[in-house]
PDB file of C-alpha atoms in Angstrom:
ATOM      1  CA  MET A  24      78.193  52.535 125.601  1.00 40.00           C
ATOM      2  CA  SER A  25      77.679  55.521 127.906  1.00 47.00           C
ATOM      3  CA  THR A  26      80.462  58.076 128.311  1.00 63.00           C
ATOM      4  CA  GLN A  27      80.712  60.958 130.725  1.00 84.00           C
ATOM      5  CA  ILE A  28      79.742  64.288 129.192  1.00 88.00           C
ATOM      6  CA  LYS A  29      82.283  66.972 130.111  1.00 93.00           C
ATOM      7  CA  THR A  30      80.862  70.470 130.563  1.00 95.00           C
ATOM      8  CA  LEU A  31      83.330  73.361 130.892  1.00 98.00           C
ATOM      9  CA  ILE A  32      82.211  76.656 132.440  1.00 98.00           C
ATOM     10  CA  LEU A  33      84.505  79.579 131.590  1.00 97.00           C
ATOM     11  CA  ASP A  34      84.975  83.341 131.734  1.00 97.00           C
ATOM     12  CA  LEU A  35      87.563  85.656 130.130  1.00 98.00           C
ATOM     13  CA  GLU A  36      88.874  89.022 131.216  1.00 97.00           C
ATOM     14  CA  THR A  37      90.352  91.251 128.520  1.00 97.00           C
ATOM     15  CA  ARG A  38      92.301  94.499 128.451  1.00 95.00           C
ATOM     16  CA  PRO A  39      91.209  97.503 126.362  1.00 95.00           C
ATOM     17  CA  ALA A  40      93.012  98.879 123.351  1.00 94.00           C
ATOM     18  CA  LEU A  41      95.331 101.866 123.848  1.00 93.00           C
ATOM     19  CA  ALA A  42      94.737 104.676 121.366  1.00 94.00           C
ATOM     20  CA  TYR A  43      95.681 108.289 120.641  1.00 95.00           C
ATOM     21  CA  VAL A  44      92.584 110.509 120.711  1.00 93.00           C
ATOM     22  CA  TRP A  45      91.879 114.197 120.102  1.00 92.00           C
ATOM     23  CA  GLY A  46      89.085 114.580 122.653  1.00 93.00           C
ATOM     24  CA  LEU A  47      86.620 112.867 124.997  1.00 91.00           C
ATOM     25  CA  PHE A  48      83.368 112.865 123.021  1.00 92.00           C
ATOM     26  CA  ASP A  49      82.209 111.538 119.640  1.00 90.00           C
ATOM     27  CA  GLN A  50      85.603 110.210 118.647  1.00 90.00           C
ATOM     28  CA  ASN A  51      86.003 108.205 115.446  1.00 92.00           C
ATOM     29  CA  ILE A  52      89.246 106.346 116.075  1.00 93.00           C
ATOM     30  CA  SER A  53      91.142 105.160 113.017  1.00 94.00           C
ATOM     31  CA  LEU A  54      93.475 102.175 112.901  1.00 95.00           C
ATOM     32  CA  ALA A  55      96.396 104.603 112.683  1.00 95.00           C
ATOM     33  CA  GLN A  56      95.486 105.882 116.175  1.00 94.00           C
ATOM     34  CA  ILE A  57      95.722 102.443 117.825  1.00 94.00           C
ATOM     35  CA  LYS A  58      98.879 102.116 119.901  1.00 95.00           C
ATOM     36  CA  GLU A  59      98.162  98.636 121.311  1.00 94.00           C
ATOM     37  CA  PRO A  60      95.255  96.355 120.367  1.00 94.00           C
ATOM     38  CA  PRO A  61      93.089  94.709 123.048  1.00 95.00           C
ATOM     39  CA  SER A  62      94.094  91.286 124.349  1.00 96.00           C
ATOM     40  CA  ILE A  63      93.174  88.630 126.908  1.00 97.00           C
ATOM     41  CA  LEU A  64      94.335  89.282 130.474  1.00 98.00           C
ATOM     42  CA  SER A  65      93.148  86.095 132.156  1.00 98.00           C
ATOM     43  CA  TRP A  66      90.664  83.252 132.146  1.00 98.00           C
ATOM     44  CA  ALA A  67      89.000  81.096 134.767  1.00 98.00           C
ATOM     45  CA  ALA A  68      87.173  77.807 134.220  1.00 98.00           C
ATOM     46  CA  THR A  69      85.703  74.829 136.025  1.00 98.00           C
ATOM     47  CA  TRP A  70      84.164  71.502 135.097  1.00 97.00           C
ATOM     48  CA  ALA A  71      80.482  71.205 135.939  1.00 94.00           C
ATOM     49  CA  ASP A  72      80.082  69.103 139.096  1.00 85.00           C
ATOM     50  CA  GLY A  73      83.765  69.736 139.852  1.00 87.00           C
ATOM     51  CA  ASP A  74      85.116  71.344 143.006  1.00 88.00           C
ATOM     52  CA  TYR A  75      88.157  73.149 141.601  1.00 93.00           C
ATOM     53  CA  ILE A  76      88.398  76.382 139.599  1.00 97.00           C
ATOM     54  CA  MET A  77      91.326  76.716 137.209  1.00 98.00           C
ATOM     55  CA  TYR A  78      92.887  80.106 136.478  1.00 98.00           C
ATOM     56  CA  ASP A  79      95.663  81.476 134.288  1.00 98.00           C
ATOM     57  CA  SER A  80      96.796  84.937 133.240  1.00 98.00           C
ATOM     58  CA  VAL A  81      99.538  86.876 131.471  1.00 97.00           C
ATOM     59  CA  GLN A  82     100.917  87.651 134.931  1.00 97.00           C
ATOM     60  CA  ARG A  83     101.475  83.950 135.627  1.00 96.00           C
ATOM     61  CA  ASN A  84     102.277  82.689 132.155  1.00 97.00           C
ATOM     62  CA  SER A  85     103.396  83.736 128.701  1.00 97.00           C
ATOM     63  CA  TYR A  86     100.568  84.819 126.387  1.00 97.00           C
ATOM     64  CA  ALA A  87     100.881  81.681 124.275  1.00 97.00           C
ATOM     65  CA  GLY A  88     101.184  79.525 127.393  1.00 97.00           C
ATOM     66  CA  MET A  89      98.015  81.019 128.860  1.00 98.00           C
ATOM     67  CA  LEU A  90      96.164  80.363 125.599  1.00 98.00           C
ATOM     68  CA  ARG A  91      97.437  76.792 125.382  1.00 98.00           C
ATOM     69  CA  THR A  92      96.049  75.848 128.801  1.00 97.00           C
ATOM     70  CA  ILE A  93      92.524  77.011 127.920  1.00 98.00           C
ATOM     71  CA  TYR A  94      92.829  75.517 124.413  1.00 98.00           C
ATOM     72  CA  ASP A  95      93.505  72.095 125.921  1.00 98.00           C
ATOM     73  CA  LEU A  96      90.442  72.400 128.172  1.00 98.00           C
ATOM     74  CA  LEU A  97      88.202  73.383 125.257  1.00 98.00           C
ATOM     75  CA  ASP A  98      89.621  70.490 123.249  1.00 97.00           C
ATOM     76  CA  GLU A  99      88.527  68.135 126.037  1.00 97.00           C
ATOM     77  CA  ALA A 100      85.051  69.605 126.540  1.00 96.00           C
ATOM     78  CA  ASP A 101      81.774  68.302 125.110  1.00 94.00           C
ATOM     79  CA  GLU A 102      79.912  71.465 126.148  1.00 95.00           C
ATOM     80  CA  VAL A 103      81.157  74.983 126.928  1.00 97.00           C
ATOM     81  CA  VAL A 104      79.081  77.281 129.136  1.00 97.00           C
ATOM     82  CA  GLY A 105      79.463  81.022 129.672  1.00 97.00           C
ATOM     83  CA  TRP A 106      77.647  84.333 129.898  1.00 97.00           C
ATOM     84  CA  ASN A 107      77.498  86.048 126.490  1.00 96.00           C
ATOM     85  CA  SER A 108      80.131  83.479 125.575  1.00 96.00           C
ATOM     86  CA  ASN A 109      78.965  82.880 122.004  1.00 94.00           C
ATOM     87  CA  ARG A 110      79.630  86.484 120.995  1.00 94.00           C
ATOM     88  CA  PHE A 111      82.505  87.250 123.354  1.00 95.00           C
ATOM     89  CA  ASP A 112      84.556  84.499 125.044  1.00 97.00           C
ATOM     90  CA  ILE A 113      84.455  81.856 122.293  1.00 97.00           C
ATOM     91  CA  LYS A 114      85.110  84.329 119.459  1.00 97.00           C
ATOM     92  CA  TRP A 115      87.938  85.965 121.410  1.00 96.00           C
ATOM     93  CA  LEU A 116      89.609  82.632 121.991  1.00 98.00           C
ATOM     94  CA  ASN A 117      89.109  81.421 118.425  1.00 98.00           C
ATOM     95  CA  GLY A 118      90.753  84.565 117.072  1.00 97.00           C
ATOM     96  CA  GLU A 119      93.736  84.219 119.402  1.00 98.00           C
ATOM     97  CA  PHE A 120      94.117  80.520 118.576  1.00 98.00           C
ATOM     98  CA  ALA A 121      94.158  81.341 114.865  1.00 98.00           C
ATOM     99  CA  LEU A 122      96.800  84.047 115.394  1.00 97.00           C
ATOM    100  CA  GLN A 123      98.940  81.451 117.152  1.00 97.00           C
ATOM    101  CA  GLY A 124      98.696  79.283 114.043  1.00 97.00           C
ATOM    102  CA  TRP A 125      96.555  76.637 115.750  1.00 97.00           C
ATOM    103  CA  GLY A 126      93.542  74.917 114.278  1.00 96.00           C
ATOM    104  CA  PRO A 127      90.235  74.921 116.169  1.00 96.00           C
ATOM    105  CA  PRO A 128      89.859  72.697 119.236  1.00 97.00           C
ATOM    106  CA  SER A 129      87.659  69.613 119.050  1.00 96.00           C
ATOM    107  CA  PRO A 130      84.008  70.609 118.344  1.00 95.00           C
ATOM    108  CA  PHE A 131      81.772  71.208 121.350  1.00 95.00           C
ATOM    109  CA  ARG A 132      78.223  72.338 122.058  1.00 93.00           C
ATOM    110  CA  LYS A 133      77.893  75.978 123.140  1.00 95.00           C
ATOM    111  CA  ILE A 134      75.537  76.976 125.978  1.00 95.00           C
ATOM    112  CA  ASP A 135      75.298  80.757 126.314  1.00 96.00           C
ATOM    113  CA  LEU A 136      73.385  81.576 129.516  1.00 97.00           C
ATOM    114  CA  TYR A 137      72.932  85.188 128.394  1.00 97.00           C
ATOM    115  CA  GLN A 138      71.039  83.939 125.339  1.00 96.00           C
ATOM    116  CA  THR A 139      69.047  81.547 127.530  1.00 95.00           C
ATOM    117  CA  VAL A 140      67.879  84.453 129.712  1.00 96.00           C
ATOM    118  CA  LYS A 141      67.305  86.798 126.786  1.00 96.00           C
ATOM    119  CA  SER A 142      65.235  84.328 124.749  1.00 95.00           C
ATOM    120  CA  ASN A 143      63.097  83.000 127.616  1.00 95.00           C
ATOM    121  CA  PHE A 144      62.586  85.826 130.107  1.00 96.00           C
ATOM    122  CA  ASN A 145      61.677  89.515 130.057  1.00 95.00           C
ATOM    123  CA  PHE A 146      64.001  90.739 132.801  1.00 95.00           C
ATOM    124  CA  LEU A 147      64.759  94.445 133.107  1.00 96.00           C
ATOM    125  CA  SER A 148      68.390  93.607 132.311  1.00 96.00           C
ATOM    126  CA  ASN A 149      70.103  90.560 130.820  1.00 95.00           C
ATOM    127  CA  LYS A 150      73.375  91.153 132.673  1.00 95.00           C
ATOM    128  CA  LEU A 151      74.719  88.390 134.896  1.00 95.00           C
ATOM    129  CA  ASP A 152      74.659  90.524 138.044  1.00 95.00           C
ATOM    130  CA  PHE A 153      71.007  91.472 137.544  1.00 96.00           C
ATOM    131  CA  SER A 154      69.967  87.852 136.890  1.00 96.00           C
ATOM    132  CA  LEU A 155      71.810  86.699 140.001  1.00 96.00           C
ATOM    133  CA  GLY A 156      69.966  89.295 142.077  1.00 95.00           C
ATOM    134  CA  ALA A 157      66.621  88.434 140.476  1.00 95.00           C
ATOM    135  CA  PHE A 158      67.034  84.812 141.564  1.00 95.00           C
ATOM    136  CA  GLY A 159      68.195  85.844 145.053  1.00 95.00           C
ATOM    137  CA  MET A 160      71.706  84.520 144.493  1.00 95.00           C
ATOM    138  CA  GLU A 161      75.070  85.935 145.548  1.00 93.00           C
ATOM    139  CA  GLN A 162      76.132  88.660 143.108  1.00 91.00           C
ATOM    140  CA  LYS A 163      79.407  89.391 141.341  1.00 93.00           C
ATOM    141  CA  VAL A 164      82.605  90.326 143.181  1.00 92.00           C
ATOM    142  CA  LYS A 165      82.806  94.102 143.602  1.00 92.00           C
ATOM    143  CA  HIS A 166      85.864  96.043 142.423  1.00 90.00           C
ATOM    144  CA  ASP A 167      87.084  99.604 141.764  1.00 87.00           C
ATOM    145  CA  GLY A 168      86.019  99.743 138.139  1.00 92.00           C
ATOM    146  CA  PHE A 169      88.385 100.682 135.336  1.00 94.00           C
ATOM    147  CA  ASP A 170      91.203 101.360 137.816  1.00 95.00           C
ATOM    148  CA  LEU A 171      91.451  97.587 138.323  1.00 96.00           C
ATOM    149  CA  TRP A 172      92.272  97.063 134.641  1.00 96.00           C
ATOM    150  CA  VAL A 173      94.755  99.947 134.667  1.00 96.00           C
ATOM    151  CA  GLY A 174      96.458  98.438 137.712  1.00 96.00           C
ATOM    152  CA  CYS A 175      96.794  95.060 135.997  1.00 96.00           C
ATOM    153  CA  MET A 176      98.202  96.636 132.840  1.00 95.00           C
ATOM    154  CA  ASN A 177     100.745  98.458 135.033  1.00 95.00           C
ATOM    155  CA  GLY A 178     101.757  95.224 136.762  1.00 95.00           C
ATOM    156  CA  ASP A 179     100.308  96.069 140.190  1.00 96.00           C
ATOM    157  CA  ARG A 180     100.231  92.895 142.314  1.00 96.00           C
ATOM    158  CA  GLU A 181      97.243  93.936 144.400  1.00 96.00           C
ATOM    159  CA  ALA A 182      95.283  94.679 141.234  1.00 96.00           C
ATOM    160  CA  TRP A 183      96.187  91.257 139.843  1.00 97.00           C
ATOM    161  CA  ALA A 184      95.086  89.561 143.063  1.00 97.00           C
ATOM    162  CA  LYS A 185      91.739  91.348 142.815  1.00 97.00           C
ATOM    163  CA  MET A 186      91.421  90.457 139.123  1.00 97.00           C
ATOM    164  CA  GLU A 187      91.968  86.789 139.963  1.00 97.00           C
ATOM    165  CA  GLU A 188      89.277  86.979 142.665  1.00 97.00           C
ATOM    166  CA  TYR A 189      86.930  88.745 140.255  1.00 96.00           C
ATOM    167  CA  ASN A 190      87.529  86.333 137.353  1.00 97.00           C
ATOM    168  CA  ILE A 191      87.134  83.246 139.557  1.00 97.00           C
ATOM    169  CA  GLY A 192      84.047  84.796 141.159  1.00 96.00           C
ATOM    170  CA  ASP A 193      82.429  85.201 137.744  1.00 97.00           C
ATOM    171  CA  VAL A 194      82.954  81.507 137.005  1.00 97.00           C
ATOM    172  CA  GLU A 195      81.485  80.544 140.375  1.00 97.00           C
ATOM    173  CA  ARG A 196      78.391  82.684 139.730  1.00 97.00           C
ATOM    174  CA  THR A 197      78.089  81.418 136.141  1.00 97.00           C
ATOM    175  CA  ALA A 198      78.223  77.835 137.421  1.00 96.00           C
ATOM    176  CA  GLU A 199      75.398  78.594 139.857  1.00 96.00           C
ATOM    177  CA  MET A 200      73.325  80.080 137.034  1.00 96.00           C
ATOM    178  CA  TYR A 201      74.082  77.020 134.900  1.00 95.00           C
ATOM    179  CA  TYR A 202      72.287  74.769 137.391  1.00 93.00           C
ATOM    180  CA  LYS A 203      69.465  77.273 137.862  1.00 94.00           C
ATOM    181  CA  LEU A 204      68.779  77.610 134.125  1.00 94.00           C
ATOM    182  CA  ARG A 205      69.216  74.007 132.985  1.00 91.00           C
ATOM    183  CA  PRO A 206      65.479  73.338 132.394  1.00 89.00           C
ATOM    184  CA  TRP A 207      65.492  76.186 129.839  1.00 91.00           C
ATOM    185  CA  PHE A 208      68.466  75.038 127.747  1.00 86.00           C
ATOM    186  CA  LYS A 209      68.310  74.435 124.027  1.00 81.00           C
ATOM    187  CA  GLY A 210      71.138  72.781 122.148  1.00 75.00           C
ATOM    188  CA  ALA A 211      72.821  71.019 125.074  1.00 75.00           C
ATOM    189  CA  VAL A 212      74.132  67.468 124.678  1.00 72.00           C
ATOM    190  CA  ASN A 213      71.219  65.056 125.039  1.00 75.00           C
ATOM    191  CA  ARG A 214      72.067  62.944 128.110  1.00 74.00           C
ATOM    192  CA  SER A 215      69.332  60.466 127.273  1.00 74.00           C
ATOM    193  CA  ALA A 216      70.797  59.708 123.838  1.00 70.00           C
ATOM    194  CA  ASN A 217      74.250  59.425 125.375  1.00 65.00           C
ATOM    195  CA  SER A 218      73.228  56.892 128.026  1.00 62.00           C
ATOM    196  CA  GLY A 219      70.760  54.862 125.985  1.00 63.00           C
ATOM    197  CA  LEU A 220      68.424  54.905 129.004  1.00 68.00           C
ATOM    198  CA  CYS A 221      65.231  56.791 129.788  1.00 77.00           C
ATOM    199  CA  VAL A 222      66.868  59.659 131.654  1.00 83.00           C
ATOM    200  CA  CYS A 223      66.476  63.434 131.635  1.00 82.00           C
ATOM    201  CA  ARG A 224      68.074  64.908 128.496  1.00 79.00           C
ATOM    202  CA  VAL A 225      69.588  67.758 130.568  1.00 81.00           C
ATOM    203  CA  CYS A 226      70.669  66.418 133.973  1.00 81.00           C
ATOM    204  CA  SER A 227      70.688  62.589 133.483  1.00 79.00           C
ATOM    205  CA  SER A 228      68.193  62.038 136.308  1.00 82.00           C
ATOM    206  CA  THR A 229      66.195  58.816 136.131  1.00 84.00           C
ATOM    207  CA  ARG A 230      63.272  60.551 137.874  1.00 87.00           C
ATOM    208  CA  VAL A 231      61.350  61.368 134.699  1.00 85.00           C
ATOM    209  CA  GLN A 232      57.570  61.198 134.548  1.00 85.00           C
ATOM    210  CA  GLN A 233      55.251  61.057 131.563  1.00 85.00           C
ATOM    211  CA  ARG A 234      52.793  63.952 131.511  1.00 85.00           C
ATOM    212  CA  GLY A 235      50.541  63.886 128.504  1.00 83.00           C
ATOM    213  CA  TYR A 236      51.424  64.216 124.857  1.00 85.00           C
ATOM    214  CA  THR A 237      52.906  66.712 122.439  1.00 83.00           C
ATOM    215  CA  TYR A 238      51.701  67.065 118.869  1.00 81.00           C
ATOM    216  CA  THR A 239      53.168  67.817 115.452  1.00 80.00           C
ATOM    217  CA  PRO A 240      51.092  68.184 112.263  1.00 80.00           C
ATOM    218  CA  THR A 241      51.376  64.419 111.601  1.00 79.00           C
ATOM    219  CA  ARG A 242      52.563  62.703 114.786  1.00 81.00           C
ATOM    220  CA  THR A 243      51.844  62.345 118.505  1.00 84.00           C
ATOM    221  CA  TYR A 244      54.658  61.870 121.053  1.00 83.00           C
ATOM    222  CA  LYS A 245      54.746  61.138 124.766  1.00 85.00           C
ATOM    223  CA  LYS A 246      55.837  64.114 126.858  1.00 83.00           C
ATOM    224  CA  PHE A 247      58.086  63.756 129.937  1.00 83.00           C
ATOM    225  CA  VAL A 248      59.188  66.094 132.724  1.00 86.00           C
ATOM    226  CA  CYS A 249      62.231  65.691 134.972  1.00 87.00           C
ATOM    227  CA  LYS A 250      61.256  65.679 138.656  1.00 86.00           C
ATOM    228  CA  ASP A 251      64.738  66.921 139.614  1.00 82.00           C
ATOM    229  CA  CYS A 252      65.647  69.789 137.248  1.00 83.00           C
ATOM    230  CA  GLY A 253      62.237  70.406 135.641  1.00 83.00           C
ATOM    231  CA  ALA A 254      63.324  70.026 131.989  1.00 83.00           C
ATOM    232  CA  TRP A 255      60.825  68.698 129.456  1.00 83.00           C
ATOM    233  CA  SER A 256      61.506  65.983 126.874  1.00 80.00           C
ATOM    234  CA  ARG A 257      59.540  63.940 124.395  1.00 78.00           C
ATOM    235  CA  SER A 258      59.781  60.349 123.209  1.00 79.00           C
ATOM    236  CA  VAL A 259      61.785  59.563 120.080  1.00 78.00           C
ATOM    237  CA  MET A 260      59.186  57.194 118.673  1.00 81.00           C
ATOM    238  CA  ALA A 261      55.757  58.527 117.735  1.00 80.00           C
ATOM    239  CA  GLU A 262      52.600  56.931 119.054  1.00 81.00           C
ATOM    240  CA  PRO A 263      50.705  54.627 116.677  1.00 80.00           C
ATOM    241  CA  SER A 264      48.555  56.746 114.379  1.00 65.00           C
ATOM    242  CA  VAL A 265      44.795  56.480 114.717  1.00 55.00           C
ATOM    243  CA  ARG A 266      44.458  56.884 110.954  1.00 54.00           C
ATOM    244  CA  LYS A 267      46.803  55.417 108.395  1.00 53.00           C
ATOM    245  CA  ASN A 268      46.054  58.130 105.831  1.00 52.00           C
ATOM    246  CA  ILE A 269      46.929  61.588 107.118  1.00 54.00           C
ATOM    247  CA  LEU A 270      46.738  64.615 104.862  1.00 50.00           C
ATOM    248  CA  THR A 271      48.690  67.777 105.681  1.00 50.00           C
ATOM    249  CA  GLY A 272      49.265  71.133 104.093  1.00 54.00           C
ATOM    250  CA  VAL A 273      47.179  72.717 101.353  1.00 52.00           C
ATOM    251  CA  ALA A 274      46.515  71.699  97.773  1.00 45.00           C
TER     252      ALA A 274
END
């Protein structure tokens, strides 16, 4: 029985650590010099194919309350999409969940668009803003740099309004890149297996066309391309072998 696959697109904003330092250059900061550790300021998220972006922050909610809202979304998701999210967003959240005494949310597939770009393309930069520009798409929301984070830490309402715009803007741009990069994904939930029908493994389109064959050392499989998103797939069952006795490897 087919079920709807829920894909969550998210982005975190964090605050820096506060530390006592002796100078500006080549500082080796010990744990004893840390006044306040870094923490999450806010998050924004949306469901793929949805029309609403969710947002929460320590300005709107308690720290635990803010974490609980994103925890519940992750617990509901089948896939989680972000930019550098495997190394940053997901690990940040997991650490904060553990500190709250919570277990991990329900398992989900991770789609890191940064890794998709890095492993498939040779762009001058792998940053989100550069990739957006390379594809001719609207770029990230501009802001005043580090002063924005200082303003939020000082409770400035205008700074918080800009941070919300910036955080939500990053999710909007990440969602656009998600659709642009779908043919290049590895590790996403296989929509064809989920539906039981011959549909595109990435976007569920029924407009798939066989185009030749793909080969392994011992098997031949039909090869398909999606006429909507451009992703390639292969058949699950191998073609009948021409020879019953196939030898592979070396003696």
